[in-house]
Tab-separated table of C-alpha atoms in Angstrom:
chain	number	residue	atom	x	y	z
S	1	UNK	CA	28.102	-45.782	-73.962
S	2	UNK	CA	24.544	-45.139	-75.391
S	3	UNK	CA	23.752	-47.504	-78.192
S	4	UNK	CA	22.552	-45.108	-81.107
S	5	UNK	CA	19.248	-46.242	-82.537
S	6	UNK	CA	18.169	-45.678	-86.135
S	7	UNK	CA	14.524	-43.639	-87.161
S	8	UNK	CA	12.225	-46.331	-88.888
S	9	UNK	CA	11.164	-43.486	-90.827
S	10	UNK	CA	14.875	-42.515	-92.076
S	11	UNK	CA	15.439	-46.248	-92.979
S	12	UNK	CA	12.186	-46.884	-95.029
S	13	UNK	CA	12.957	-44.096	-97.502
S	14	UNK	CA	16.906	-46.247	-97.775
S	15	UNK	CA	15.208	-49.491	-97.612
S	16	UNK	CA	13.093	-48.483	-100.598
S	17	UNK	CA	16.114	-47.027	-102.364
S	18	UNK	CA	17.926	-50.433	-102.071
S	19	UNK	CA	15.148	-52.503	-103.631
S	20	UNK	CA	14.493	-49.872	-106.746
S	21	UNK	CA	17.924	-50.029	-107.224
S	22	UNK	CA	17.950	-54.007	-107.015
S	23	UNK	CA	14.735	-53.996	-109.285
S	24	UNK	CA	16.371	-51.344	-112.059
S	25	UNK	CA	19.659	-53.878	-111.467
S	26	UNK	CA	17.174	-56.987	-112.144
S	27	UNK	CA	15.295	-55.016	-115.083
S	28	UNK	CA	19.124	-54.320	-116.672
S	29	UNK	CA	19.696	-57.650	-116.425
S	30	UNK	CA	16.547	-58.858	-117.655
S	31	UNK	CA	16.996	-56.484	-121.045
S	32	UNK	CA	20.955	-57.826	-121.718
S	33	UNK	CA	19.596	-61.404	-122.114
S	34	UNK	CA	19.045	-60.485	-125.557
S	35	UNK	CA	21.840	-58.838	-126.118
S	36	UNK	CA	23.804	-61.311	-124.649
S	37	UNK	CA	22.166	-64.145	-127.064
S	38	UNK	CA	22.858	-61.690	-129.963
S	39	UNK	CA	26.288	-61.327	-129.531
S	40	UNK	CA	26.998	-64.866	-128.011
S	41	UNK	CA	25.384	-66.107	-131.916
S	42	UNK	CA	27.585	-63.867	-133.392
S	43	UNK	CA	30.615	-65.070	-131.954
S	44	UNK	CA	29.042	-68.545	-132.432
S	45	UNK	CA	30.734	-71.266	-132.772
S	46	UNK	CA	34.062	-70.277	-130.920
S	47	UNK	CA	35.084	-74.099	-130.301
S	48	UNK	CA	34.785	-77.623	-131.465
S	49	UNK	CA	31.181	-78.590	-132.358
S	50	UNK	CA	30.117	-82.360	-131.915
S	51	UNK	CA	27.474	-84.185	-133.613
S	52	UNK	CA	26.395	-87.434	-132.012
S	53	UNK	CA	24.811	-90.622	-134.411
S	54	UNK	CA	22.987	-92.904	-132.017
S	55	UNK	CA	23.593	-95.989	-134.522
S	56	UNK	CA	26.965	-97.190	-135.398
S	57	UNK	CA	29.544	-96.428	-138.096
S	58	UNK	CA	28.556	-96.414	-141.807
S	59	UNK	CA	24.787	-96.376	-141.469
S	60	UNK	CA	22.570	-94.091	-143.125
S	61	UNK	CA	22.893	-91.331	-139.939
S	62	UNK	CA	26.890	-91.517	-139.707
S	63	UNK	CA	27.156	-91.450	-143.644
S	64	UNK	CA	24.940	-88.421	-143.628
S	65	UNK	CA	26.490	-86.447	-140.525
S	66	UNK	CA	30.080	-87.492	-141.723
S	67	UNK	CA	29.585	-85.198	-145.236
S	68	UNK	CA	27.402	-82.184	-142.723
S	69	UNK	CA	30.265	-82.257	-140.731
S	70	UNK	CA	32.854	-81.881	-143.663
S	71	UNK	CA	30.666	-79.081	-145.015
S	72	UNK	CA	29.727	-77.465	-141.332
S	73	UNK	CA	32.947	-77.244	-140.783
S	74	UNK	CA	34.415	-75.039	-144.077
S	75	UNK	CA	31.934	-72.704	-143.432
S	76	UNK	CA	31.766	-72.046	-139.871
S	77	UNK	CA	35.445	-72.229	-139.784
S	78	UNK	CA	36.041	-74.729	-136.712
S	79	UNK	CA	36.114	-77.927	-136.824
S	80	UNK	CA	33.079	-80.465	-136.698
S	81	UNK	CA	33.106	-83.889	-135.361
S	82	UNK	CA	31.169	-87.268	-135.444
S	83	UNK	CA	30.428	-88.916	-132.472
S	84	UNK	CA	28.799	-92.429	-132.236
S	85	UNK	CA	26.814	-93.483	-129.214
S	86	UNK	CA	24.903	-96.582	-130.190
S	87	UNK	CA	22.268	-98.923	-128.314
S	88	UNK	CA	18.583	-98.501	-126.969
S	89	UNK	CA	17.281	-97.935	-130.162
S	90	UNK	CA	18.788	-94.565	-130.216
S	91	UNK	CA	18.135	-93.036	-127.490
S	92	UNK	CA	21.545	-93.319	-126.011
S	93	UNK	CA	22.944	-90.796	-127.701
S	94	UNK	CA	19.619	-88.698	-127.973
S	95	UNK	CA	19.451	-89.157	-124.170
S	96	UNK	CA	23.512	-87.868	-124.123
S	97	UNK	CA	22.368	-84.364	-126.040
S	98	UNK	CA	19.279	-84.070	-124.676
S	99	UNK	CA	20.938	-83.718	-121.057
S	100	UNK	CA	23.880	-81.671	-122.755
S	101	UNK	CA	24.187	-77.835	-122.509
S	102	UNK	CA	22.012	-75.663	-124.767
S	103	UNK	CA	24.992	-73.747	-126.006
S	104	UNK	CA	25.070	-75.182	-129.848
S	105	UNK	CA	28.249	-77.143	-129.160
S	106	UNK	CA	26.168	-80.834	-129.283
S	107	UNK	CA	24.049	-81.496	-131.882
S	108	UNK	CA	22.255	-84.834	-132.741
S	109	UNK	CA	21.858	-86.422	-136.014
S	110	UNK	CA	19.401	-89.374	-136.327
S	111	UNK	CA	16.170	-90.662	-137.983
S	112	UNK	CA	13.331	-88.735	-136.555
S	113	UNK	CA	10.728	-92.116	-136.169
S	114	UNK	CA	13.356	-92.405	-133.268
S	115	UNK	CA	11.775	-89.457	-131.977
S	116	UNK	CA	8.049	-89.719	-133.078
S	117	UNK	CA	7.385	-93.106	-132.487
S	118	UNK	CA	9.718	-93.999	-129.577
S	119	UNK	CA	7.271	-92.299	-126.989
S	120	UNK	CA	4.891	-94.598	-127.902
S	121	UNK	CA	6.711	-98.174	-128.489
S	122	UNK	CA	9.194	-97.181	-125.532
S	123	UNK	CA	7.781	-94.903	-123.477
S	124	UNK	CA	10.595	-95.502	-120.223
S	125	UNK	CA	13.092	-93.588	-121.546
S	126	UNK	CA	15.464	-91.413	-119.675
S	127	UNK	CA	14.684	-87.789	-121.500
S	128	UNK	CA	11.671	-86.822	-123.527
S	129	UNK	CA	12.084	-85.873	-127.645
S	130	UNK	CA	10.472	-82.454	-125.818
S	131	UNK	CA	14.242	-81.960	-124.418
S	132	UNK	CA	15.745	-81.428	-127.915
S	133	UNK	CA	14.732	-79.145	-129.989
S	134	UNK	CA	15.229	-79.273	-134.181
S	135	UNK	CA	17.833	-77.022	-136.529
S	136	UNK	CA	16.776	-78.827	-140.265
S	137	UNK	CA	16.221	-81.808	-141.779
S	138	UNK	CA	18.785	-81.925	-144.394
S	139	UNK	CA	17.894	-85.328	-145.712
S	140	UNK	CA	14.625	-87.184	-146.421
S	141	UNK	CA	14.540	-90.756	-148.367
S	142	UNK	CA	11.049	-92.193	-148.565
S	143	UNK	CA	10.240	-96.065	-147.637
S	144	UNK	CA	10.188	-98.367	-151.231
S	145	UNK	CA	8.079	-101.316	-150.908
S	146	UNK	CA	9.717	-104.290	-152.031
S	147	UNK	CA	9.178	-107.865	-153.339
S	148	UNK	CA	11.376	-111.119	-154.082
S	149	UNK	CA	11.670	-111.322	-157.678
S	150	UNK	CA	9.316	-114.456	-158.589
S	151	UNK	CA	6.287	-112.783	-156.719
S	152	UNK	CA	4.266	-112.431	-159.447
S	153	UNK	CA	2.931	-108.814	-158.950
S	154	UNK	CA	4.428	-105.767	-160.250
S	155	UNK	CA	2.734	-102.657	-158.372
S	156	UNK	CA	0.555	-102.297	-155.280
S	157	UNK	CA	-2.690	-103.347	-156.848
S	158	UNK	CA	-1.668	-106.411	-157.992
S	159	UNK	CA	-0.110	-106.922	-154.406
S	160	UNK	CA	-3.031	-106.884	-152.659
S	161	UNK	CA	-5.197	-108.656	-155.154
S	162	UNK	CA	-2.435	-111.407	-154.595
S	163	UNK	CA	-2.502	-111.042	-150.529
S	164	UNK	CA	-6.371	-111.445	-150.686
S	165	UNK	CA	-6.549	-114.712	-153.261
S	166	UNK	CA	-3.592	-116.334	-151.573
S	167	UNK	CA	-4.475	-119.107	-148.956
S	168	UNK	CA	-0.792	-118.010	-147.236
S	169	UNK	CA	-0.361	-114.820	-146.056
S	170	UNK	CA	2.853	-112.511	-147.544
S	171	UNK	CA	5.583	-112.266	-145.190
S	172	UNK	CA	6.905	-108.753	-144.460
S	173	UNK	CA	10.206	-108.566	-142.781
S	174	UNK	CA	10.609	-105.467	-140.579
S	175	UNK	CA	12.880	-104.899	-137.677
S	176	UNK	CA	10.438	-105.079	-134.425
S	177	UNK	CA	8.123	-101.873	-133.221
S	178	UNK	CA	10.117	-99.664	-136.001
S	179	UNK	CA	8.865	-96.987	-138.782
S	180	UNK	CA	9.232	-99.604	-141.787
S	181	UNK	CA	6.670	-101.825	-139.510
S	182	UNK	CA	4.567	-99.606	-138.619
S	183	UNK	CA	4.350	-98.023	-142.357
S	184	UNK	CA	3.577	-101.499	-143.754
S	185	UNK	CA	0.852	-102.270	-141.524
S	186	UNK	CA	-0.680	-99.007	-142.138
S	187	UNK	CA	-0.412	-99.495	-145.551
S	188	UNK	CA	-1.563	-103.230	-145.743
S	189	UNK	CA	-4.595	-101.800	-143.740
S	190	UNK	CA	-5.339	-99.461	-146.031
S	191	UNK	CA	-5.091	-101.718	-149.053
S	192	UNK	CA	-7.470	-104.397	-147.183
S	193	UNK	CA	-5.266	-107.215	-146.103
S	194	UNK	CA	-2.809	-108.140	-143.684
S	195	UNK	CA	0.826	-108.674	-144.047
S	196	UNK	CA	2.644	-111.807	-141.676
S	197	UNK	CA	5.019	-109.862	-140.127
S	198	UNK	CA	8.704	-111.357	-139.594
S	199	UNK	CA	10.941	-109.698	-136.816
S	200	UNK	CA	14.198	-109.102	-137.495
S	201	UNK	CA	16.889	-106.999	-135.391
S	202	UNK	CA	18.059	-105.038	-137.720
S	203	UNK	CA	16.943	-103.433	-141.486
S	204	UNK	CA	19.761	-105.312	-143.173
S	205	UNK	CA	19.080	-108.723	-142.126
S	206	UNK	CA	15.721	-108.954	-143.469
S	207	UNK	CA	16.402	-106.980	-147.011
S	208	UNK	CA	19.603	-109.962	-147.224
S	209	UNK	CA	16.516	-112.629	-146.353
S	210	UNK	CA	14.389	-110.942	-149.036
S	211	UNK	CA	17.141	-111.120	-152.202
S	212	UNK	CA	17.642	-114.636	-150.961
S	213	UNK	CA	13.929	-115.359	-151.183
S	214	UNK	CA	13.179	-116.503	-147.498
S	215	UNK	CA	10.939	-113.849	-147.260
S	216	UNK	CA	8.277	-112.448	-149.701
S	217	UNK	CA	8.360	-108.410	-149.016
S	218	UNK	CA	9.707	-105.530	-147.178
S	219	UNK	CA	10.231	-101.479	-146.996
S	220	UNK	CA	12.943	-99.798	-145.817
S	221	UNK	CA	14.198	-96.343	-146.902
S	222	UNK	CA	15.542	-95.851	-150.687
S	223	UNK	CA	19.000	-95.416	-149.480
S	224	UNK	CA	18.900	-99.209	-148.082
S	225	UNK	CA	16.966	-100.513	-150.919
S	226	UNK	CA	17.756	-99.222	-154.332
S	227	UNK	CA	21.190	-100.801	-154.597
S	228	UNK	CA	19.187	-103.997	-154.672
S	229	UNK	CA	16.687	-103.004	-156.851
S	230	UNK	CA	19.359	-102.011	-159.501
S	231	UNK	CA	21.308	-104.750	-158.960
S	232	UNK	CA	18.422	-107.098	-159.750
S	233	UNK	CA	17.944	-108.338	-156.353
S	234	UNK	CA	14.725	-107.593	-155.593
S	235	UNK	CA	11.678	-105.782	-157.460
S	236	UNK	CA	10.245	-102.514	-156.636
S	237	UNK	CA	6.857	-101.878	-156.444
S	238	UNK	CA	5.900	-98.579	-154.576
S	239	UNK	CA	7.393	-95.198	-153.551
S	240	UNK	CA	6.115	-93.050	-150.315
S	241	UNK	CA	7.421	-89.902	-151.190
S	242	UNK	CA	4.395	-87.324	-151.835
S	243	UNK	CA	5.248	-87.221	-155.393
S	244	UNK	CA	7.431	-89.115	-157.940
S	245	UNK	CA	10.880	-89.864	-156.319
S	246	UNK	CA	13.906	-88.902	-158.336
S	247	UNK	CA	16.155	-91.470	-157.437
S	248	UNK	CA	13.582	-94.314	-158.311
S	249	UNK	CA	12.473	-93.414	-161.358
S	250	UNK	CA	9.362	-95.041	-163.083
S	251	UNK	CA	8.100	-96.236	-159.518
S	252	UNK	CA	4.426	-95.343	-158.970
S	253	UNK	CA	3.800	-93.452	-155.252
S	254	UNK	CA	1.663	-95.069	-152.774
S	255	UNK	CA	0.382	-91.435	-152.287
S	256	UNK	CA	-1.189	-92.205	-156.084
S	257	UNK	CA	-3.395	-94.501	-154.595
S	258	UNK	CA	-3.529	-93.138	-150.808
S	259	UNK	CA	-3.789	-89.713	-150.703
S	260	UNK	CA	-1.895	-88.216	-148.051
S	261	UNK	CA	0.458	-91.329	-147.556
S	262	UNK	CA	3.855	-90.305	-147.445
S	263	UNK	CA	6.450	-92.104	-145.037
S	264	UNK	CA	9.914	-92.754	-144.874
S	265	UNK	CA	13.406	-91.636	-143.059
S	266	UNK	CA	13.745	-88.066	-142.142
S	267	UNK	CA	17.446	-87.525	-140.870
S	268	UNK	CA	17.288	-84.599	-138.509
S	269	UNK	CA	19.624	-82.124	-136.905
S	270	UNK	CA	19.092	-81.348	-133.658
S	271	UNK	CA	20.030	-79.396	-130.295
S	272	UNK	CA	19.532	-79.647	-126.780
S	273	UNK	CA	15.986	-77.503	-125.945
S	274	UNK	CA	16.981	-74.138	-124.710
S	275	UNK	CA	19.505	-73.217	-127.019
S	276	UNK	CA	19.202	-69.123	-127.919
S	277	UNK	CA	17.167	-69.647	-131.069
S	278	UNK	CA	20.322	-67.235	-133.210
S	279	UNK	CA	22.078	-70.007	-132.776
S	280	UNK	CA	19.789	-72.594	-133.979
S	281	UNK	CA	18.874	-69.627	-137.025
S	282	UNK	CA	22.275	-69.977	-137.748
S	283	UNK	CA	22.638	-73.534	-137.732
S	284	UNK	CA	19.405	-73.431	-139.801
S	285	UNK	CA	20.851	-71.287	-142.068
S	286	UNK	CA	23.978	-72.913	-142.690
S	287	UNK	CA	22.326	-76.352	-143.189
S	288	UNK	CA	20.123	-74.418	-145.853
S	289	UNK	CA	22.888	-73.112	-147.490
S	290	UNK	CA	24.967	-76.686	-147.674
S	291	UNK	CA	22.289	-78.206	-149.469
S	292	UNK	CA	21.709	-75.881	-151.702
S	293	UNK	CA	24.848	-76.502	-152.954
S	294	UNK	CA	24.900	-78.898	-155.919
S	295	UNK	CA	27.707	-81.200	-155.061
S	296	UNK	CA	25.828	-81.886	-151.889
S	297	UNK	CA	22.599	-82.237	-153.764
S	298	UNK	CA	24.240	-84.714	-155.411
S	299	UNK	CA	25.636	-86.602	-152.585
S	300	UNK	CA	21.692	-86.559	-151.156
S	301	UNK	CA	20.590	-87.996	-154.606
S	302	UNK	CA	23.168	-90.796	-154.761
S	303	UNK	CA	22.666	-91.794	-151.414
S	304	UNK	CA	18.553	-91.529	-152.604
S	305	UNK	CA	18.038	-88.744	-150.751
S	306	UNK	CA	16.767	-85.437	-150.919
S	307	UNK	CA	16.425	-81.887	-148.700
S	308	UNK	CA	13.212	-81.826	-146.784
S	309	UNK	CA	12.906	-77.928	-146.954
S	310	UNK	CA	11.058	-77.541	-143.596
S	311	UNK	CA	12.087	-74.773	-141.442
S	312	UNK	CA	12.657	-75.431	-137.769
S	313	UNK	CA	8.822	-74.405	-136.805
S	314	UNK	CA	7.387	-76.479	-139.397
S	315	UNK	CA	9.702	-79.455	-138.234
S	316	UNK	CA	8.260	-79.042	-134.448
S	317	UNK	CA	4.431	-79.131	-135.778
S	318	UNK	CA	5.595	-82.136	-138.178
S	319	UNK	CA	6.939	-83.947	-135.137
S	320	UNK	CA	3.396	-83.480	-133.218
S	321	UNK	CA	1.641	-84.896	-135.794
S	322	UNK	CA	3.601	-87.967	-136.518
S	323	UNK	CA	4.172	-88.965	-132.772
S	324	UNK	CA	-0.109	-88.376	-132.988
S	325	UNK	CA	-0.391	-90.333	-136.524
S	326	UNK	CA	2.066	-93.302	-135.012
S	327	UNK	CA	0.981	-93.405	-131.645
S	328	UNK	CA	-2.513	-94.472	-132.905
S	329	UNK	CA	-1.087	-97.248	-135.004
S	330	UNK	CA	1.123	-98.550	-132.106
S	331	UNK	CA	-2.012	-98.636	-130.360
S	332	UNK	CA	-4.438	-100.137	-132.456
S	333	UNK	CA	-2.067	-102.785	-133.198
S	334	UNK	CA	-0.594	-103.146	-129.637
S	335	UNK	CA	2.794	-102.891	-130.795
S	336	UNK	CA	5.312	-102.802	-128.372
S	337	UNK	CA	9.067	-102.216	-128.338
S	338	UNK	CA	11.297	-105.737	-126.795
């Protein structure tokens, strides 16, 4: 039997049907990927959401994403979990969200110096702060410079005056290649002396070492410090919030004598990068909304806290300019995570 052979010129005109048709099938799909976004944020969440703390239970993270959690949860109506995944400094856990699904199911809570100075103190890490994107910062809490009690200064002039006359130089105790050290040397530099900096692992240890008098200064965020200072523990001498601080009343800004000084702990929500930005406006939203509220606002101001009020575009240029701001102080100083 004769094998029947096909006319090129009958097949070209099929041959070109079948790729429109792919292409208009391509171009359909192309156009639902909004649509599909749309309606998967509007259906959003559908399941249990988790929000990872890379530091361990009861710090200033886990306190703060244990009472977004409550609150996340009433209003999106399903249930919102803590999850802590300490070690490295905190990029554990960022590493464990950064690598998770962009679907608004794992979010990460944590200070944001982990984020915009950990490129620069620990550069070998096993994501990049570029694989997460942010939702809010619902809590800031600016660094308060402190001093044992018998140093005889009161405010930040009179601390530097001292630093320059006195033939010892004043001990600062910081944990090692951290925001709090960082912010003190930039702010010792700018005052015209030098601080003798004393390592310690952890935040705690060396604010202990300071109300004990082993050490002669330190700054840590106002959440971590003011119960000492209103205890009578320690004294405080300056604020870096932009303007007067609410929760420390009567304590002079460094910005006062600095312009354009402000540091401190921003908490920060955030998601893996990728995630259809309706969900992260809804998160966004949401987060707004909670603390807004003034029970919350209270909880923030007790803690010695407040709302940052950035949205999530003017959180991403923040973040480039503090890993740029940092990165030059790790450098200039040669500091270098252990």
């Amino acid at each position: 039997m004769k094998a029947q052979t096909q006319n090129p010129s009958s097949a070209r005109p099929l041959a070109r049907r079948a790729l429109l048709g792919m292409a208009a099938a391509a171009m359909l799909a192309g156009a639902s990927w909004p649509a599909l976004a749309a309606e998967d944020a509007a259906s959003y969440p559908s399941k249990m959401i988790r929000i990872t703390v890379p530091n361990p239970a009861g710090g200033t993270s886990d306190v703060l994403g244990r009472l977004l959690a409550k609150e996340l949860g009433e209003m999106l109506k399903q249930p919102v979990i803590v999850e802590n995944k300490a070690g490295g400094n905190g990029n554990i856990g960022a590493a464990y969200v950064a690598k998770s699904a962009p679907d608004g199911y794992n979010l990460l809570l944590l200070d944001m110096s982990v984020l915009t100075i950990g490129p620069s103190v620990q550069p070998q890490t096993t994501y990049s702060p570029k694989d997460l994107t942010p939702i809010a910062i619902p809590a800031y809490s600016p660094h308060l410079l402190v001093v044992k009690n018998d140093l005889p200064v009161k405010n930040l002039d009179e601390l530097a005056a001292y630093a320059k006359k006195s033939a010892k130089p004043i001990s600062f105790g910081t944990p090692l290649a951290s925001i709090s050290q960082l912010a003190g040397i930039l702010l010792a530099q700018d005052k015209g002396f030098e601080f003798n900096v004393i390592g310690y692992k952890g935040g705690a240890q060396a604010l202990a070492d300071l109300a004990g008098g082993q050490i002669d200064s330190a700054m840590a965020s106002v959440i971590a410090t003011n119960q000492l200072v209103k205890g009578g523990k320690v004294k405080a001498i300056a604020v870096t919030s932009a303007k007067p601080f609410a929760a420390t009343p009567g304590v002079a800004t460094v910005a006062s004598q600095i312009p354009g000084f402000v540091t401190g702990s921003w908490q920060g929500l955030l998601a893996p990068a990728n995630t259809p930005p309706a969900i992260l406006d809804k998160l966004q939203d949401t987060i707004n909304k909670i603390v807004a509220r003034p029970e919350f606002a209270k909880h923030l101001e007790e803690l010695g806290s407040e709302p940052s009020g950035m949205n999530r575009q003017q959180i991403a240029e923040w973040m480039k300019t503090e890993t740029t701001r940092w990165g030059k102080v790790v450098k200039d100083n040669n500091i270098k995570a252990e």
